[in-house]
RNA sequence: GGGCGAGUGGCGGAACGGCAGACGCGCCGGCCUUAGGAGCCGGUGUCCGCAGGACGUGCGAGUUCGAAUCUCGCCUCGCCCACCA
């Protein structure tokens, strides 16, 4: 036995992935095997995975993220589709600049060295990336078109400049988008420093114009959590705007937004955000000192202090009054920092009886609380606001609306306000316009110049790209390093030709990533951002994969881009990707997110050199559901390596004399049929699993098939057609997940290059089913026996056999069963009469 | 505070409402070895055991012939959002 094994092993050669993996990768690349041809007439399939930031080295998480879509892309390719699976680098961004500050390396030097290293590391994965389509967003050939797109947004009125209170990271010395401020304590997403508010002139993209369309996910196959996150982020609220006239000459009423117009009769005071423009207009002289102090304090506060929900409510009375438009009562106007300047109208009608925040404020400042909505026949609750909004509340103390169900009153009161010219229905959103300017160097310069005569002027398209000058000072000063570069700064006004100053802010890197999937379609086009015909042919992306952490940033921005570009007539579709899948996150062994600062980053290199790329790929896919991720633990990689080693020897097994009939396994014919059954059911199952991103169970089924092949070999089937079919099928099914060994063994078995050009195997349903089945027999739902019967045994016969079982009879004790439940092909359940 | 997930052997994890624990790791035993940290074979949820049983999917109820799976209520953990009127 051992000597046989050794002899076979000697002929087959030792299983040594290092001896063939690199060789095959080089050959595939030299042959352009995985290059997607624009002119290929077959069905196109655009598979995309999020391109990485070139941080320095690939870690195990990059492998995990890339191998999943690679498997699916390869499956489609073997099914005869023209598959594009490109890769590139999101290479602008802050870390490069930090490297410049910390170590004196130019951002470009640092970035491109990292790209070179990571590109080489990427190649060791054996993914079918089409490197001929690579995009690098910091290349002038790329950001030229990022700038061009900015100009299109500008011309379309979707890019604008405004003074705004913005989130500012004091450590990185940069403005952040709202989406880049994280957590309850409002920290910078990059460095974790608490952010502060600053008023600055900034560039915005008008994403709010598309809020409603972005809420529509019809026809999109997204994970539910992503849809929920985007929906919550956009935060659409329906309600009413209501005007509260003020007691001051020549001042327009204060307009508020509320989702509860039914409670307007309970509005006993008003609260303005301290930033509200009316504060300075309405404050009475005797209140001026207190109000100014409060406003100044609010401005100094960081977001941390301001946003904390647990915080005591504070505010001051500004001395002025407004009129409740329904009760006609005179109500005091306060300012308080719990009213946010950016949401709704920056002013609220305070209804302490029906809003917890207003209630807390009223209690703190002894303001009147009036309940106007109550459960039918109920009493006002003791010591708290009544916010419940079920079906059964009615209005009380609300004039002509008293007695009306609250649900109905929302519409009725809103209509009445409209009739009175005091407001009407309104919709409010949490989402704000996207702040895209950054006071940083390593990004695409915003293509605008400022002329003393003509103001902000777009750089003419033929002058693009506005190139980053290489020689700047990188010390962090709070202004862009470009501001101290005289040559860059000096520009001509496109309108008058006079001296002008160039915009020194660069664009958020999320602008770069909002269109890179379009550039992949015609990556070397020098005349346009993309070739419309090629984009029409390839887009939209059929399958997009990446981390869920981009739910409200990249994924939302890119959807906005596509919709905006469609409305400019530049694209003819509505959504960038039709199917989205998120991989889980691979955590460090300490169960923390992998990061250099924690020192828990797992590099794949050592594993790859010890076991080969196929083993690492397969192990990563085997550890659990792909969308789940989890802490890294290399225990168990040996099992996957052993499996590939078994495939290695099974695929090269020498024909042996067929064994005689075996009492347990049957005749050689029966054994062959069993093997074919295993082969064909595995085809069906693995195909399903790959398509559904269930790679872990796919691997388990491949292992089961190889176990069956091993038993067949031991039974002497190695020379038979059934054996050859089983092994060749196993290799084909293995090709997407372990492309190197599949190719090597395919060749060794005398088939032509390349296995990756073979057709995906088809399962024969006739062969996949067994002639005899084993039926579990339950008594009262508990397993008591098993029946082995032919597949076509009639139900009456099965019932007879089941009742005849001594294990069943023991529980029936001679009584007739109350009933017998049969699920055809699944089980039999005998229900006893009971007591 | 709101929203969404998830709790199954020693471990990672399987399981259209129908045989709980597939597949693998680990562990135990055996074979082969000068050796085994290589390879191969067998066993492995817990408890009682001769056969054969009992108990088992975070906890408690319910629906069902039958529940890891569906419903309700708790507990724990994770993620996202959070003074959004």
PDB file of C-alpha atoms (C1' of nucleotides) in Angstrom, chain A residues 178 184 229 233 237 257-259 306-307 311 313 337-340 343 346 348 357 430 432 622-623 625 628 635-636 639 642 646 696-697 700 703-704 707 776 778 782 784 786 807 810 819 821 823 826-827 829 831, chain B residues 1-7 10-26 31-33 37-42 51-56 64-67 78-85:
ATOM      1  CA  UNK A 178     -20.259  64.883   7.054  1.00  0.00           C
ATOM      2  CA  UNK A 184     -21.222  59.698  19.054  1.00  0.00           C
ATOM      3  CA  UNK A 229     -28.303  52.656   5.767  1.00  0.00           C
ATOM      4  CA  UNK A 233     -28.846  58.564   5.832  1.00  0.00           C
ATOM      5  CA  UNK A 237     -39.332  63.097   6.672  1.00  0.00           C
ATOM      6  CA  UNK A 257     -40.634  72.381   9.872  1.00  0.00           C
ATOM      7  CA  UNK A 258     -42.515  69.752  11.836  1.00  0.00           C
ATOM      8  CA  UNK A 259     -43.492  66.124  11.323  1.00  0.00           C
ATOM      9  CA  UNK A 306     -23.244  70.014  21.062  1.00  0.00           C
ATOM     10  CA  UNK A 307     -24.467  66.696  19.757  1.00  0.00           C
ATOM     11  CA  UNK A 311     -26.667  66.688  27.702  1.00  0.00           C
ATOM     12  CA  UNK A 313     -30.818  71.392  27.569  1.00  0.00           C
ATOM     13  CA  UNK A 337     -28.266  74.721  20.725  1.00  0.00           C
ATOM     14  CA  UNK A 338     -30.407  71.608  20.559  1.00  0.00           C
ATOM     15  CA  UNK A 339     -31.965  73.137  17.490  1.00  0.00           C
ATOM     16  CA  UNK A 340     -29.584  72.534  14.618  1.00  0.00           C
ATOM     17  CA  UNK A 343     -31.934  70.734   9.419  1.00  0.00           C
ATOM     18  CA  UNK A 346     -33.268  75.879  11.747  1.00  0.00           C
ATOM     19  CA  UNK A 348     -38.898  74.766  15.638  1.00  0.00           C
ATOM     20  CA  UNK A 357     -36.554  67.316  23.877  1.00  0.00           C
ATOM     21  CA  UNK A 430     -31.182  64.704   6.764  1.00  0.00           C
ATOM     22  CA  UNK A 432     -26.751  67.579   3.114  1.00  0.00           C
ATOM     23  CA  UNK A 622     -13.595  28.120   3.398  1.00  0.00           C
ATOM     24  CA  UNK A 623     -13.470  29.720   6.844  1.00  0.00           C
ATOM     25  CA  UNK A 625     -19.723  32.759   4.871  1.00  0.00           C
ATOM     26  CA  UNK A 628     -19.566  37.475   7.428  1.00  0.00           C
ATOM     27  CA  UNK A 635      -5.682  27.146  12.169  1.00  0.00           C
ATOM     28  CA  UNK A 636      -7.090  24.851   9.591  1.00  0.00           C
ATOM     29  CA  UNK A 639      -6.700  20.915   5.989  1.00  0.00           C
ATOM     30  CA  UNK A 642      -4.031  18.467   2.400  1.00  0.00           C
ATOM     31  CA  UNK A 646      -5.172  14.689  -2.370  1.00  0.00           C
ATOM     32  CA  UNK A 696     -17.508  27.915   2.112  1.00  0.00           C
ATOM     33  CA  UNK A 697     -20.122  25.291   1.306  1.00  0.00           C
ATOM     34  CA  UNK A 700     -17.042  21.506   1.427  1.00  0.00           C
ATOM     35  CA  UNK A 703     -14.000  18.016  -0.625  1.00  0.00           C
ATOM     36  CA  UNK A 704     -16.878  15.542  -0.547  1.00  0.00           C
ATOM     37  CA  UNK A 707     -13.488  11.913  -0.883  1.00  0.00           C
ATOM     38  CA  UNK A 776     -35.949   8.694   8.057  1.00  0.00           C
ATOM     39  CA  UNK A 778     -40.102   9.406  12.857  1.00  0.00           C
ATOM     40  CA  UNK A 782     -38.534  11.916  16.744  1.00  0.00           C
ATOM     41  CA  UNK A 784     -36.763   6.071  15.330  1.00  0.00           C
ATOM     42  CA  UNK A 786     -34.664   4.439   8.599  1.00  0.00           C
ATOM     43  CA  UNK A 807     -38.885   0.503  16.356  1.00  0.00           C
ATOM     44  CA  UNK A 810     -42.639  -0.307  20.123  1.00  0.00           C
ATOM     45  CA  UNK A 819     -52.076   9.501  11.245  1.00  0.00           C
ATOM     46  CA  UNK A 821     -47.386  12.079   7.548  1.00  0.00           C
ATOM     47  CA  UNK A 823     -43.155  14.068   2.727  1.00  0.00           C
ATOM     48  CA  UNK A 826     -37.962  13.295   2.580  1.00  0.00           C
ATOM     49  CA  UNK A 827     -39.416  11.395   5.524  1.00  0.00           C
ATOM     50  CA  UNK A 829     -43.728  10.578  10.505  1.00  0.00           C
ATOM     51  CA  UNK A 831     -48.250  10.004  14.884  1.00  0.00           C
TER      52      UNK A 831
ATOM     53  C1'   G B   1     -32.594  56.420  22.367  1.00  0.00           C
ATOM     54  C1'   G B   2     -33.629  54.424  17.047  1.00  0.00           C
ATOM     55  C1'   G B   3     -32.570  50.810  13.013  1.00  0.00           C
ATOM     56  C1'   C B   4     -30.388  46.243  11.303  1.00  0.00           C
ATOM     57  C1'   G B   5     -27.822  41.568  12.163  1.00  0.00           C
ATOM     58  C1'   A B   6     -26.186  37.353  15.008  1.00  0.00           C
ATOM     59  C1'   G B   7     -26.237  33.571  19.248  1.00  0.00           C
ATOM     60  C1'   G B  10     -13.299  21.976  22.242  1.00  0.00           C
ATOM     61  C1'   C B  11     -12.868  25.588  17.440  1.00  0.00           C
ATOM     62  C1'   G B  12     -14.428  27.689  12.204  1.00  0.00           C
ATOM     63  C1'   G B  13     -18.997  26.506  10.664  1.00  0.00           C
ATOM     64  C1'   A B  14     -23.447  22.994   7.847  1.00  0.00           C
ATOM     65  C1'   A B  15     -28.701  22.257   7.819  1.00  0.00           C
ATOM     66  C1'   C B  16     -36.063  24.499   1.148  1.00  0.00           C
ATOM     67  C1'   G B  17     -40.399  24.036   8.689  1.00  0.00           C
ATOM     68  C1'   G B  18     -38.535  17.391   7.984  1.00  0.00           C
ATOM     69  C1'   C B  19     -32.219  12.547   9.858  1.00  0.00           C
ATOM     70  C1'   A B  20     -28.985  18.765  14.143  1.00  0.00           C
ATOM     71  C1'   G B  21     -23.599  19.102  13.909  1.00  0.00           C
ATOM     72  C1'   A B  22     -22.182  18.479   6.436  1.00  0.00           C
ATOM     73  C1'   C B  23     -17.015  19.943   5.415  1.00  0.00           C
ATOM     74  C1'   G B  24     -12.623  21.086   7.900  1.00  0.00           C
ATOM     75  C1'   C B  25      -9.561  22.002  12.350  1.00  0.00           C
ATOM     76  C1'   G B  26      -8.332  19.931  16.965  1.00  0.00           C
ATOM     77  C1'   C B  31      -0.814   1.646  10.357  1.00  0.00           C
ATOM     78  C1'   C B  32       3.919   3.022   8.302  1.00  0.00           C
ATOM     79  C1'   U B  33       8.463   4.751  10.293  1.00  0.00           C
ATOM     80  C1'   G B  37       5.843  18.378  13.654  1.00  0.00           C
ATOM     81  C1'   A B  38       5.045  13.942   6.944  1.00  0.00           C
ATOM     82  C1'   G B  39       1.382  10.492   4.962  1.00  0.00           C
ATOM     83  C1'   C B  40      -2.661   6.932   5.372  1.00  0.00           C
ATOM     84  C1'   C B  41      -6.957   4.379   8.075  1.00  0.00           C
ATOM     85  C1'   G B  42     -10.698   4.545  12.010  1.00  0.00           C
ATOM     86  C1'   A B  51     -28.743  -4.227  23.360  1.00  0.00           C
ATOM     87  C1'   G B  52     -30.804   0.334  23.306  1.00  0.00           C
ATOM     88  C1'   G B  53     -32.098   4.829  25.262  1.00  0.00           C
ATOM     89  C1'   A B  54     -32.354   9.924  27.481  1.00  0.00           C
ATOM     90  C1'   C B  55     -30.878  14.916  26.742  1.00  0.00           C
ATOM     91  C1'   G B  56     -29.224  18.522  23.336  1.00  0.00           C
ATOM     92  C1'   U B  64     -47.221  22.635  14.089  1.00  0.00           C
ATOM     93  C1'   C B  65     -47.708  15.667  13.039  1.00  0.00           C
ATOM     94  C1'   G B  66     -42.768  17.868  13.297  1.00  0.00           C
ATOM     95  C1'   A B  67     -39.074  24.097  15.177  1.00  0.00           C
ATOM     96  C1'   G B  78     -21.844  43.048  16.843  1.00  0.00           C
ATOM     97  C1'   C B  79     -22.647  46.933  13.175  1.00  0.00           C
ATOM     98  C1'   C B  80     -24.908  51.544  11.541  1.00  0.00           C
ATOM     99  C1'   C B  81     -27.350  56.041  12.941  1.00  0.00           C
ATOM    100  C1'   A B  82     -28.296  59.371  16.748  1.00  0.00           C
ATOM    101  C1'   C B  83     -30.859  66.508  20.182  1.00  0.00           C
ATOM    102  C1'   C B  84     -32.772  65.493  12.445  1.00  0.00           C
ATOM    103  C1'   A B  85     -38.020  68.620  15.183  1.00  0.00           C
TER     104        A B  85
END
